[in-house]
Coordinates of C-alpha atoms in Angstrom, one line a residue:
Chain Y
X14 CA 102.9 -33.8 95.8
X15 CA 102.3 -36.4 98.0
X16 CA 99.2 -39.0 97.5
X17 CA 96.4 -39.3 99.6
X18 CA 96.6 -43.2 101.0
X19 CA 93.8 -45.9 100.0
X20 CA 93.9 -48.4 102.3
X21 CA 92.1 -52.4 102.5
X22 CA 91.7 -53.5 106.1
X23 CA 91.4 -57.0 106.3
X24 CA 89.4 -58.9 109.5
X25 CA 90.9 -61.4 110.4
X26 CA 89.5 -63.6 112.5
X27 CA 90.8 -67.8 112.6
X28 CA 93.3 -67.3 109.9
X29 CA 90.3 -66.0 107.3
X30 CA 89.5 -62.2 106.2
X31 CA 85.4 -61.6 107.5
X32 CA 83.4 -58.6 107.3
X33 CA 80.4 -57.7 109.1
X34 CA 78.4 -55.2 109.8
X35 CA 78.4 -52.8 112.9
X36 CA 81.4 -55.7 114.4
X37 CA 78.6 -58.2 114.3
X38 CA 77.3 -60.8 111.5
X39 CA 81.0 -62.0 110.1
X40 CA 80.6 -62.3 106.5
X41 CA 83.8 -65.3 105.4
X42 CA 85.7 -62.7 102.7
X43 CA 88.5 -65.0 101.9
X44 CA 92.4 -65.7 102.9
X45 CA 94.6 -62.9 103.9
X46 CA 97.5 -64.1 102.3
X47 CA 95.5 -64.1 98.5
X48 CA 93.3 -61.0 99.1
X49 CA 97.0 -59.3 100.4
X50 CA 98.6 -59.5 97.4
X51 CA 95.6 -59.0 94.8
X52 CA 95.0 -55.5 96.5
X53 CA 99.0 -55.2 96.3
X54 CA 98.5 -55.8 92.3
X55 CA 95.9 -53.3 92.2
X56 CA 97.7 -50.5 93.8
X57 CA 96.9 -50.4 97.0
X58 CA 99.0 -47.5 99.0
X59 CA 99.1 -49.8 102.3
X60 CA 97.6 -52.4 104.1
X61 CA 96.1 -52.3 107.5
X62 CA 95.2 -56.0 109.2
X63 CA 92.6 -55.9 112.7
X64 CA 93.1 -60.2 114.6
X65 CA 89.9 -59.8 116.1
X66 CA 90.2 -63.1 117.3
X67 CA 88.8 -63.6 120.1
X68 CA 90.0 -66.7 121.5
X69 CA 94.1 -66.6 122.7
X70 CA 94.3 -70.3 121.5
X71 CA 94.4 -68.3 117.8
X72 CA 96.9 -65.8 118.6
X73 CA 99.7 -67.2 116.9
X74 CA 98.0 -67.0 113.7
X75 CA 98.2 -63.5 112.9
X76 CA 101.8 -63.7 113.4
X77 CA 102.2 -66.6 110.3
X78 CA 100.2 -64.3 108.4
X79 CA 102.0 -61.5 108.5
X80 CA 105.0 -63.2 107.6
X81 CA 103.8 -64.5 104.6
X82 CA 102.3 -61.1 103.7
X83 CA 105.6 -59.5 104.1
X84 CA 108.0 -61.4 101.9
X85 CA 105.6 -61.3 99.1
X86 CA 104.2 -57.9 99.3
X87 CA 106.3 -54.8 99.7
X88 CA 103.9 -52.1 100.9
X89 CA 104.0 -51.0 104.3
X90 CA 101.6 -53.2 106.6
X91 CA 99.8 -52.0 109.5
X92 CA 98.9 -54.7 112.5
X93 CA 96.1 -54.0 114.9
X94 CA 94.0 -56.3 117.4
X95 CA 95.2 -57.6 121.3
X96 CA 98.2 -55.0 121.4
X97 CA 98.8 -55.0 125.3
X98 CA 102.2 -54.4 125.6
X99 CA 105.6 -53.3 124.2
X100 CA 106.7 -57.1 123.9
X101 CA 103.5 -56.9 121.4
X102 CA 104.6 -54.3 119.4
X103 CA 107.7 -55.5 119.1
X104 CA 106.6 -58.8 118.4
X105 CA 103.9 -57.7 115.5
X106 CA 107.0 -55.3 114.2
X107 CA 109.6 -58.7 114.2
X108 CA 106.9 -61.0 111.6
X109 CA 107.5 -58.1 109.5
X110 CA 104.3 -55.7 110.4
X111 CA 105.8 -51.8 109.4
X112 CA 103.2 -50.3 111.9
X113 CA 101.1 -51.2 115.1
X114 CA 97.8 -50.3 115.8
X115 CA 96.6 -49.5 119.7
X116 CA 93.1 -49.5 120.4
X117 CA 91.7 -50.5 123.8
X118 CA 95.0 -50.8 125.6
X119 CA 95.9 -47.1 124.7
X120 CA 92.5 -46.8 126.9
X121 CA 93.5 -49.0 129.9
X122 CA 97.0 -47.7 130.0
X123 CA 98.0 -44.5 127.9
X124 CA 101.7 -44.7 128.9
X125 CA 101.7 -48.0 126.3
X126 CA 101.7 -45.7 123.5
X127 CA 104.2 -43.2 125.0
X128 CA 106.5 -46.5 125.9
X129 CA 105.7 -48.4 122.4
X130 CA 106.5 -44.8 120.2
X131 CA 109.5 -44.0 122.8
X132 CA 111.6 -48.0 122.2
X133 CA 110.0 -48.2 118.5
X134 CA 109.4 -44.6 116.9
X135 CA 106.3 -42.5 116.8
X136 CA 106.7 -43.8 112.5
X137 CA 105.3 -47.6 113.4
X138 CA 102.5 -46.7 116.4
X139 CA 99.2 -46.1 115.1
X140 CA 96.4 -45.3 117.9
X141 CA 92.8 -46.4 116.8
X142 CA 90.1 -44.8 118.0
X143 CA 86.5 -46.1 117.8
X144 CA 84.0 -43.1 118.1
X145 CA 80.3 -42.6 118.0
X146 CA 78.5 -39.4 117.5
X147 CA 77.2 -38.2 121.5
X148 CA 75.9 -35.2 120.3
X149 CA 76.2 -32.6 117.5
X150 CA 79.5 -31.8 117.0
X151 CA 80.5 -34.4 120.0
X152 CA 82.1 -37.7 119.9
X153 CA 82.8 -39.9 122.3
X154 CA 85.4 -43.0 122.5
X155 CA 84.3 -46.8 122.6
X156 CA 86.1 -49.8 123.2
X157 CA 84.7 -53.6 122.6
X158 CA 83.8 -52.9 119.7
X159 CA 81.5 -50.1 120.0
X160 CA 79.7 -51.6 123.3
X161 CA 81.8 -50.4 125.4
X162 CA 81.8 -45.9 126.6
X163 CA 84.6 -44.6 127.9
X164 CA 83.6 -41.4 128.7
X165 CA 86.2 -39.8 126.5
X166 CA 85.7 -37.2 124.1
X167 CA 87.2 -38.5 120.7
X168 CA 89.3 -35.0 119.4
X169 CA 90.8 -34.4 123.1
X170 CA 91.3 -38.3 123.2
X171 CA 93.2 -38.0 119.7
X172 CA 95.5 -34.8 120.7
X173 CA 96.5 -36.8 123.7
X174 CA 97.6 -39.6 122.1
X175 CA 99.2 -37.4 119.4
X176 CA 101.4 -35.9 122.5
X177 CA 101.8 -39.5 124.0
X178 CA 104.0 -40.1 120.7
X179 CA 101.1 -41.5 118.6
X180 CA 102.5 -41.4 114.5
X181 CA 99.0 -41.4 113.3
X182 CA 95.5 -41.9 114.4
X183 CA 93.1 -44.3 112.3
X184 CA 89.8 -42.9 113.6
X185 CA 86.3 -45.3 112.9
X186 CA 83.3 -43.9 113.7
X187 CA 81.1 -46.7 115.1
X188 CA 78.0 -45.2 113.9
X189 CA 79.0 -45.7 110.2
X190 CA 80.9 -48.9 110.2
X191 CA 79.8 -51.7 108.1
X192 CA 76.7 -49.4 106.9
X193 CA 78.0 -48.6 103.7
X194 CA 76.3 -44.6 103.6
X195 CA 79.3 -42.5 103.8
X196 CA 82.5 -41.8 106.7
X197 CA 80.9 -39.5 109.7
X198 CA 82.3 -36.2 107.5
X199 CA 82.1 -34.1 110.5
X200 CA 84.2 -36.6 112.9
X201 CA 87.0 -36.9 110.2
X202 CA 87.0 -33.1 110.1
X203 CA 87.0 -32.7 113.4
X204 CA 90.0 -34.6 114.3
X205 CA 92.4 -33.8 111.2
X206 CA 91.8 -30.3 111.9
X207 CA 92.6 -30.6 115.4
X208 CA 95.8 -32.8 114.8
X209 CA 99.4 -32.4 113.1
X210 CA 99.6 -36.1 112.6
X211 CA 97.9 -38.1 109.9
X212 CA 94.5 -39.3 110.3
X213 CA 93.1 -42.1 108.4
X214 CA 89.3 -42.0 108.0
X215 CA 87.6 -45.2 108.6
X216 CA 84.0 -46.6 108.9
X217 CA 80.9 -46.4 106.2
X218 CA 82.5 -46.7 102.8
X219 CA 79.9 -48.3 100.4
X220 CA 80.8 -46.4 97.1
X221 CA 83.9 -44.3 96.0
X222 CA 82.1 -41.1 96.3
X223 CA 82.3 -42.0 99.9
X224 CA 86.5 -42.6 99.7
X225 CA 86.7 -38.8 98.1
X226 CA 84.5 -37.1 100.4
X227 CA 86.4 -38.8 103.0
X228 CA 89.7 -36.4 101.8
X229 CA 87.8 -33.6 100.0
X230 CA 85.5 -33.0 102.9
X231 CA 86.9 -35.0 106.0
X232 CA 90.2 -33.8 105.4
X233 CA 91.4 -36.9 105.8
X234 CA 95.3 -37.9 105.1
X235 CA 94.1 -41.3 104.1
X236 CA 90.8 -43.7 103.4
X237 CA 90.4 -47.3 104.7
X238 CA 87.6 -49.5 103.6
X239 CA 86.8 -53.3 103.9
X240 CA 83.8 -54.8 102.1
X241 CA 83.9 -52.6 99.0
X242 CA 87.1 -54.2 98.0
X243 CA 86.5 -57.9 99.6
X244 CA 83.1 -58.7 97.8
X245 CA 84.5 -57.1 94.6
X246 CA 82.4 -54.1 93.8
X247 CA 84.8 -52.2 93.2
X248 CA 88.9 -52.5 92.9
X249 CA 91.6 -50.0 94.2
X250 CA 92.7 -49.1 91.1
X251 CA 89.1 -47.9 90.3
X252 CA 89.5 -45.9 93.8
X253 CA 92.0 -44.4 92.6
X254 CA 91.0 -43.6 89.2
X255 CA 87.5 -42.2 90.4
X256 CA 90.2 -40.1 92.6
X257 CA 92.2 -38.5 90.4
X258 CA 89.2 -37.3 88.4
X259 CA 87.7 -35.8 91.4
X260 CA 91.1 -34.1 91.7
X261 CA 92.6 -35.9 94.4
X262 CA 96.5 -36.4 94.0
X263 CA 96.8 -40.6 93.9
X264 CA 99.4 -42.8 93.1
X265 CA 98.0 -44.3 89.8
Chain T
X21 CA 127.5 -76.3 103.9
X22 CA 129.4 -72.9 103.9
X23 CA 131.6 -72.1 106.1
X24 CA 131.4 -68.9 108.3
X25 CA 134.2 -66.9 106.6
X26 CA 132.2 -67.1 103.1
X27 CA 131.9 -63.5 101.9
X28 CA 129.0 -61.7 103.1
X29 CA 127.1 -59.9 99.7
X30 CA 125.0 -57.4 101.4
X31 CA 125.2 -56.7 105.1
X32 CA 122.5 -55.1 106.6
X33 CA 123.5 -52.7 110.0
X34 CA 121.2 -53.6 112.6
X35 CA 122.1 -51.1 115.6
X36 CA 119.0 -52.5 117.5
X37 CA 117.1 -49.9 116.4
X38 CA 113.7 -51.6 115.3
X39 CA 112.7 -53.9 112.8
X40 CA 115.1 -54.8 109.6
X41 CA 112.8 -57.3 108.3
X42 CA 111.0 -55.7 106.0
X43 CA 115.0 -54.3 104.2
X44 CA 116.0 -57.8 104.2
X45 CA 113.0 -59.3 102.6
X46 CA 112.8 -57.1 100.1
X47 CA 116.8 -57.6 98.9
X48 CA 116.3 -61.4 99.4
X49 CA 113.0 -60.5 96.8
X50 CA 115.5 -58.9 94.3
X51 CA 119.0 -61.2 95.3
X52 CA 117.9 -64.6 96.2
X53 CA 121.0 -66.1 95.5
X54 CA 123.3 -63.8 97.4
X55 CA 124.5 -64.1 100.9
X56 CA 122.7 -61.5 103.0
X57 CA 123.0 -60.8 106.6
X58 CA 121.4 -58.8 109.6
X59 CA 124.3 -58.1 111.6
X60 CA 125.4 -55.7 114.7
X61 CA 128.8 -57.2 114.5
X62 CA 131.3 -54.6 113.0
X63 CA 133.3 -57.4 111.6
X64 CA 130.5 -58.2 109.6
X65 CA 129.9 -54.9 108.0
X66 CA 133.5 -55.0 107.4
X67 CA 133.9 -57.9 105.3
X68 CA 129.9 -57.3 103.6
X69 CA 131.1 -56.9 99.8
X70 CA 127.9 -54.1 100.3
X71 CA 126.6 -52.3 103.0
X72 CA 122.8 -51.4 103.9
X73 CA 122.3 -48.9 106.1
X74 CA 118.8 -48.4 107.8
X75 CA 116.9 -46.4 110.7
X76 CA 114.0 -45.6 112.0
X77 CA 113.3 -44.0 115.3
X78 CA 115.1 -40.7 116.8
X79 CA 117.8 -39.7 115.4
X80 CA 120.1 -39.5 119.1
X81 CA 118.7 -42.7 120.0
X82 CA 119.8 -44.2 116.4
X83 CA 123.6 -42.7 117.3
X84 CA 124.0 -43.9 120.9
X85 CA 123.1 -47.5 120.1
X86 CA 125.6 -47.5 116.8
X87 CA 127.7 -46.8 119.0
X88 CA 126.9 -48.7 122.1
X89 CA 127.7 -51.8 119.3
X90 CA 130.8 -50.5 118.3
X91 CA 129.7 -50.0 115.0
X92 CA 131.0 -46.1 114.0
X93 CA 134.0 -47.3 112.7
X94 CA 132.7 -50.2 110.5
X95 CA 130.0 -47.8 108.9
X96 CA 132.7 -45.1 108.6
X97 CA 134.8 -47.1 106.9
X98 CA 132.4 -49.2 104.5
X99 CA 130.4 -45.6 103.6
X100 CA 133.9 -44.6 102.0
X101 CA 134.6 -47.7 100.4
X102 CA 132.5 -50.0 99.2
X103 CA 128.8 -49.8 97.8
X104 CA 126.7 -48.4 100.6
X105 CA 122.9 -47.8 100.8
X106 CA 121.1 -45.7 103.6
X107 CA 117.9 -45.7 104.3
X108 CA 115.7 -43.1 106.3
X109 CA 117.6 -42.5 109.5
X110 CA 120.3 -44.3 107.5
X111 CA 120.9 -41.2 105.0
X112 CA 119.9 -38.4 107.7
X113 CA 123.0 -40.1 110.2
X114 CA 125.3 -39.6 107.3
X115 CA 125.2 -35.7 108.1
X116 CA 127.0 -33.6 110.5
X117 CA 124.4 -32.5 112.4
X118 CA 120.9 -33.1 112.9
X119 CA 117.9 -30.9 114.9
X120 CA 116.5 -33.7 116.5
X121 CA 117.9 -34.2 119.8
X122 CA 120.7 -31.6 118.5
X123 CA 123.0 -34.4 117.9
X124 CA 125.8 -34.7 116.0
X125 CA 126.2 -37.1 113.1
X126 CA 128.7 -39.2 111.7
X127 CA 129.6 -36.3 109.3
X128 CA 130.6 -38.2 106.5
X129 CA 128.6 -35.5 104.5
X130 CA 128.5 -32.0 104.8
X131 CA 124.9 -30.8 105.9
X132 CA 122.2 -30.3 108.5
X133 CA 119.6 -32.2 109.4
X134 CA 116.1 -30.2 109.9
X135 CA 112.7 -30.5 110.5
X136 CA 109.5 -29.8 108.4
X137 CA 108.2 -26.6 110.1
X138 CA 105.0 -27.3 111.8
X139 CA 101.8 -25.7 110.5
X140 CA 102.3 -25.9 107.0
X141 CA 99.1 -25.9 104.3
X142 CA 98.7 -27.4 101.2
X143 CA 96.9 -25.1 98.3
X144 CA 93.5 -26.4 99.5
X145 CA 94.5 -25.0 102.7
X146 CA 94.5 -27.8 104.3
X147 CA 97.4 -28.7 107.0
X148 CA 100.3 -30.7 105.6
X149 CA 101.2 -33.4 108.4
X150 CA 104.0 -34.4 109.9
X151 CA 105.3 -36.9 109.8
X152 CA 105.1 -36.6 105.8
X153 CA 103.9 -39.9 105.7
X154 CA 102.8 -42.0 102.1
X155 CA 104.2 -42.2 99.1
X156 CA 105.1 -39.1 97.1
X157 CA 107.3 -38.4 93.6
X158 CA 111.1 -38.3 93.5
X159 CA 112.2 -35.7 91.0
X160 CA 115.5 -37.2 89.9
X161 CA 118.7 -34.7 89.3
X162 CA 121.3 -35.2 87.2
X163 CA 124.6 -33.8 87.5
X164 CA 126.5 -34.7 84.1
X165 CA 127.6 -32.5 81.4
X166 CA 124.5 -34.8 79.5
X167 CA 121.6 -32.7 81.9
X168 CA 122.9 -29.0 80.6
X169 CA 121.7 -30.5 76.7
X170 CA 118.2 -31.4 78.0
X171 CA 116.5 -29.2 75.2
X172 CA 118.8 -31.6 73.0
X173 CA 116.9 -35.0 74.4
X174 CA 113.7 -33.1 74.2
X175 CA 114.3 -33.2 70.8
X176 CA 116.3 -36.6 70.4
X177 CA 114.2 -39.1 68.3
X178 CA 114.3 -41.6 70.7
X179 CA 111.6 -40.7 73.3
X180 CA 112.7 -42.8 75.8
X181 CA 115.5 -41.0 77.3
X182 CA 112.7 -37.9 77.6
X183 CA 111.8 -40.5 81.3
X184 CA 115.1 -40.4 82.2
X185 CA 115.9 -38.0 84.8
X186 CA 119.4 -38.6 86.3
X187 CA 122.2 -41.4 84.8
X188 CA 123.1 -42.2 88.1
X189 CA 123.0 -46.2 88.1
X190 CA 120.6 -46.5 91.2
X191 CA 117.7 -44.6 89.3
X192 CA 117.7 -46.9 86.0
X193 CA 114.5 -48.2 84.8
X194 CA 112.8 -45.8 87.2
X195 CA 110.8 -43.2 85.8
X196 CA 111.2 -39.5 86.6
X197 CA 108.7 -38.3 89.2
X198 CA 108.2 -41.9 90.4
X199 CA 106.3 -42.2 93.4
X200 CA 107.7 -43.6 96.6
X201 CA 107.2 -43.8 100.2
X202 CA 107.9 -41.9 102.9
X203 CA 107.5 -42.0 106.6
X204 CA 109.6 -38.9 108.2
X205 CA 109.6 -35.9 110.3
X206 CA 113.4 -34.8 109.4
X207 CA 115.3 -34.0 106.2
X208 CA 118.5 -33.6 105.0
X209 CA 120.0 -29.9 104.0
X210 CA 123.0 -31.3 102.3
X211 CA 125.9 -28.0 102.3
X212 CA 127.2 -29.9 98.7
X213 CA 124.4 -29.2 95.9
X214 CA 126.2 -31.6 93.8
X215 CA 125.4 -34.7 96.0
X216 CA 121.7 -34.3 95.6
X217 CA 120.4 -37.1 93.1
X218 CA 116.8 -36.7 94.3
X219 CA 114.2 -33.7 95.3
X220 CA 110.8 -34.0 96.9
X221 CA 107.5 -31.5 97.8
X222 CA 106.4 -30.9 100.7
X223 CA 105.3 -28.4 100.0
X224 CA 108.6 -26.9 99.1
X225 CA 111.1 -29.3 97.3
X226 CA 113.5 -31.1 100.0
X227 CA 116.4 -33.3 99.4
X228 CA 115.8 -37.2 99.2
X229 CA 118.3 -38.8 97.9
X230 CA 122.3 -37.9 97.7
X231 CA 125.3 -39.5 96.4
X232 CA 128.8 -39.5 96.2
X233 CA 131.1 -42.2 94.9
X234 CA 130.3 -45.1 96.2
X235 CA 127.8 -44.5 98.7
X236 CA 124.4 -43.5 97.9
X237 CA 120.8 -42.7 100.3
X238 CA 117.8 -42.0 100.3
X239 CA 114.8 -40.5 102.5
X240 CA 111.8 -42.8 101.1
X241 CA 112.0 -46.6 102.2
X242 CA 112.7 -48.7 98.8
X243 CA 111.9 -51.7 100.5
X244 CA 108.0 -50.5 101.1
X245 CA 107.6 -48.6 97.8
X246 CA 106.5 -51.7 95.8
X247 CA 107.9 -52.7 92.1
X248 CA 110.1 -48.8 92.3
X249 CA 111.4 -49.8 96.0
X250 CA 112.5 -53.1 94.2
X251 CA 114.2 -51.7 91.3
X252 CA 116.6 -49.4 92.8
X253 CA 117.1 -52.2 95.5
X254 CA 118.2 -54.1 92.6
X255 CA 120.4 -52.0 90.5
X256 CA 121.6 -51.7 94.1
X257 CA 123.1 -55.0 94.2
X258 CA 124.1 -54.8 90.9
X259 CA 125.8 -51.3 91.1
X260 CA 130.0 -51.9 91.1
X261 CA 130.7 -48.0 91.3
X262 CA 134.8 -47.5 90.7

């Protein structure tokens, strides 16, 4: 049967992993390169990497990363942060990145997912989509890291970019991130239930109760989770173990 | 320095179809020594020792650009000859037909290419994506006279063959019902039973890997499914089938 994904996302920011909470106060977690392959020892299913660099002087850095990361460790890598165009994608997908997250730019211009999943496969373009609660049982899409409305609702926004060619959608709810008291349940459930594509729950994991509600309620395909892992509380392979027992099929 | 007629080890087809990075790290990770290439030149894949032979994308877009390089032939030719390896796209192109696109493959095997029906539920009830995406067990089969006496190893003394699902030289040192991973929306229906060396759930068993003399593929992406990936990447290199 196949294994419900754990997933460290690393921040990077000036060639260092941070954490912070809410997208503000950057917490220094460590190098990318080290905290890559230790989570690679311990299991980890995948790893998904967010430049949120905010200067372009730093751009290139990312890119030196990643190709470290990929001759050492042979799990598929996601890539996320500043993907405008096509010649990103493909440029993310050449230092050795097996997917490509889209976040704002699916936003501004919607056919960039249809262009980037039509050249590259639907398999390597991940849309992100940063949501906060507007109401019960409505979401609504942010970009900016969360100070930004779009006026979108998040599970029509999702289906689109599922019919734009989307592979998978790695959904965050804004409310929860960095706050460490559980994914937004309802928002996870939501969206899997409204999409055939994978949806990776993201945002508010501060224990691993948290990572198997995340499947067991959410519905979610797969669990991403930052400071958990960075600060050392707990490490995949405990993730997983606590998994399994809950009855969660996990690649041990 | 070596000259540019020095035999090529592994030669990995790159029909501009996406990135071939990740398959060439990962033999470089198991063959450092060996000569390995990225190369749409058929002549290339001609005089490769072994052949790789990834995908990824859409099926009818994978076939025009093979053949937009003039590569048909080449593959053809090395996937009847010498020790070949597809991958993904690279096993499903092998077939004689596939759904996507309704295109035809290169038929060197006999089979259909399908897709995973939509709307499928796991026993939760939950829906079953697709793409099957993440990394899932490979139930090895075995085809030898050995596999009808498997109530004979269950009994054998030494435990250790009891892991050992198929003999074929690509699965050794992996476990039975290894885990490894998958990104697709397609599988293979091969028309032979006795090529499949692999099966997979989702939620019904599906083929994911065949062989036949010297050519053998696979659904899953070895060079993304960690220390497994590596193995059979290795035994890969160091498989001299007759």
């Amino acid at each position: 049967m196949l294994a419900k994904r754990i997933i460290p996302c690393l921040d990077v920011t000036a060639g260092r992993v941070v954490k912070g909470v809410s997208f503000v106060e950057l917490r220094d977690a460590g190098d990318p390169v080290e905290i890559a392959r230790r989570y690679d020892e311990q299991g980890a299913d995948e790893l998904t990497f967010l430049d949120i660099t905010a200067s372009s002087d730093d751009r290139g850095i990312i890119f030196r990363i990643i190709e470290q990361v990929a001759s050492q460790v042979f799990i598929p890598l996601t890539v996320g942060g500043g993907v405008r165009e096509v010649q990103d994608v493909r440029n993310l997908l050449n230092a050795g990145a097996d997917k490509v997250s889209i976040n704002t730019s699916a936003i501004l211009n919607p056919q960039l997912v249809a262009d980037a999943a039509g050249r590259y496969g639907s398999q390597c373009i991940v849309v992100a989509i940063d949501a906060k609660q507007a109401a019960s049982g409505r979401w609504e899409v942010f970009t900016h890291g969360g100070r930004k409305a779009t006026g979108l609702d998040a599970v029509a926004w999702a289906i689109k970019m599922q019919r734009l060619g989307a592979g998978e959608i790695l959904l965050t709810s804004m409310d929860r991130d960095g706050q460490k008291n559980g994914f937004d349940l309802a928002l996870t459930r939501a969206v899997t239930d409204a999409l055939d594509i994978p949806v990776i729950a993201s945002g508010g994991v501060g224990n691993l109760q948290h990572l198997a509600d995340g499947v067991k309620l959410g519905g979610a395909d797969a669990v991403l989770a930052a400071s958990i892992f960075h600060f050392g509380e707990y490490t995949v392979q405990q993730a997983k173990e606590f998994m399994a027992q809950q009855g969660i099929e996990v690649r041990l | 320095m070596h000259g540019k007629n020095q035999m090529i080890d592994v030669a990995v087809v790159d029909y501009g179809m996406g990135n071939l990075r990740s398959v060439e790290q990962a033999l470089r990770k198991v063959s450092p020594c060996a000569k390995i290439v990225v190369s749409d030149d058929p002549e290339a894949v001609a005089n490769a020792r072994r052949v790789v032979f990834p995908g990824q994308g859409a099926m009818p877009d994978c076939m025009r650009e093979l053949d937009a390089r003039g590569l048909r032939s080449a593959v053809l030719e090395a996937a009847r000859n010498k020790p070949f390896l597809g991958i993904c796209i690279g096993l499903q192109m092998l077939f004689e037909h596939s759904a996507e696109g309704d295109v035809a493959g290169l038929g060197v095997l006999p089979g259909e290419v399908v897709r995973f029906a939509s709307g499928m539920k796991d026993a939760q009830g939950n829906k079953l994506k697709v793409p099957h995406m993440g990394w899932n067990q490979v139930h090895q089969i075995t085809h030898s006279p050995l596999s009808e006496r498997e109530g004979a190893f269950a009994l054998s003394p030494s435990g250790g063959k009891l892991d050992r699902g198929s003999d074929h030289p690509l699965w050794d040192g992996i476990a039975q019902d290894t885990r490894f991973y998958f990104v697709h929306s397609y599988y293979v229906q091969p028309q032979d039973g006795s090529l499949v060396q692999g099966n997979s759930d989702y939620p019904q068993p599906f083929v994911c890997a065949v062989a036949q003399d010297n050519l053998f593929a696979v659904q899953f992406h070895p060079e993304k499914s960690a220390a497994a990936g590596l193995k059979l990447l290795q035994n890969f290199i160091n498989w001299n089938p007759v």
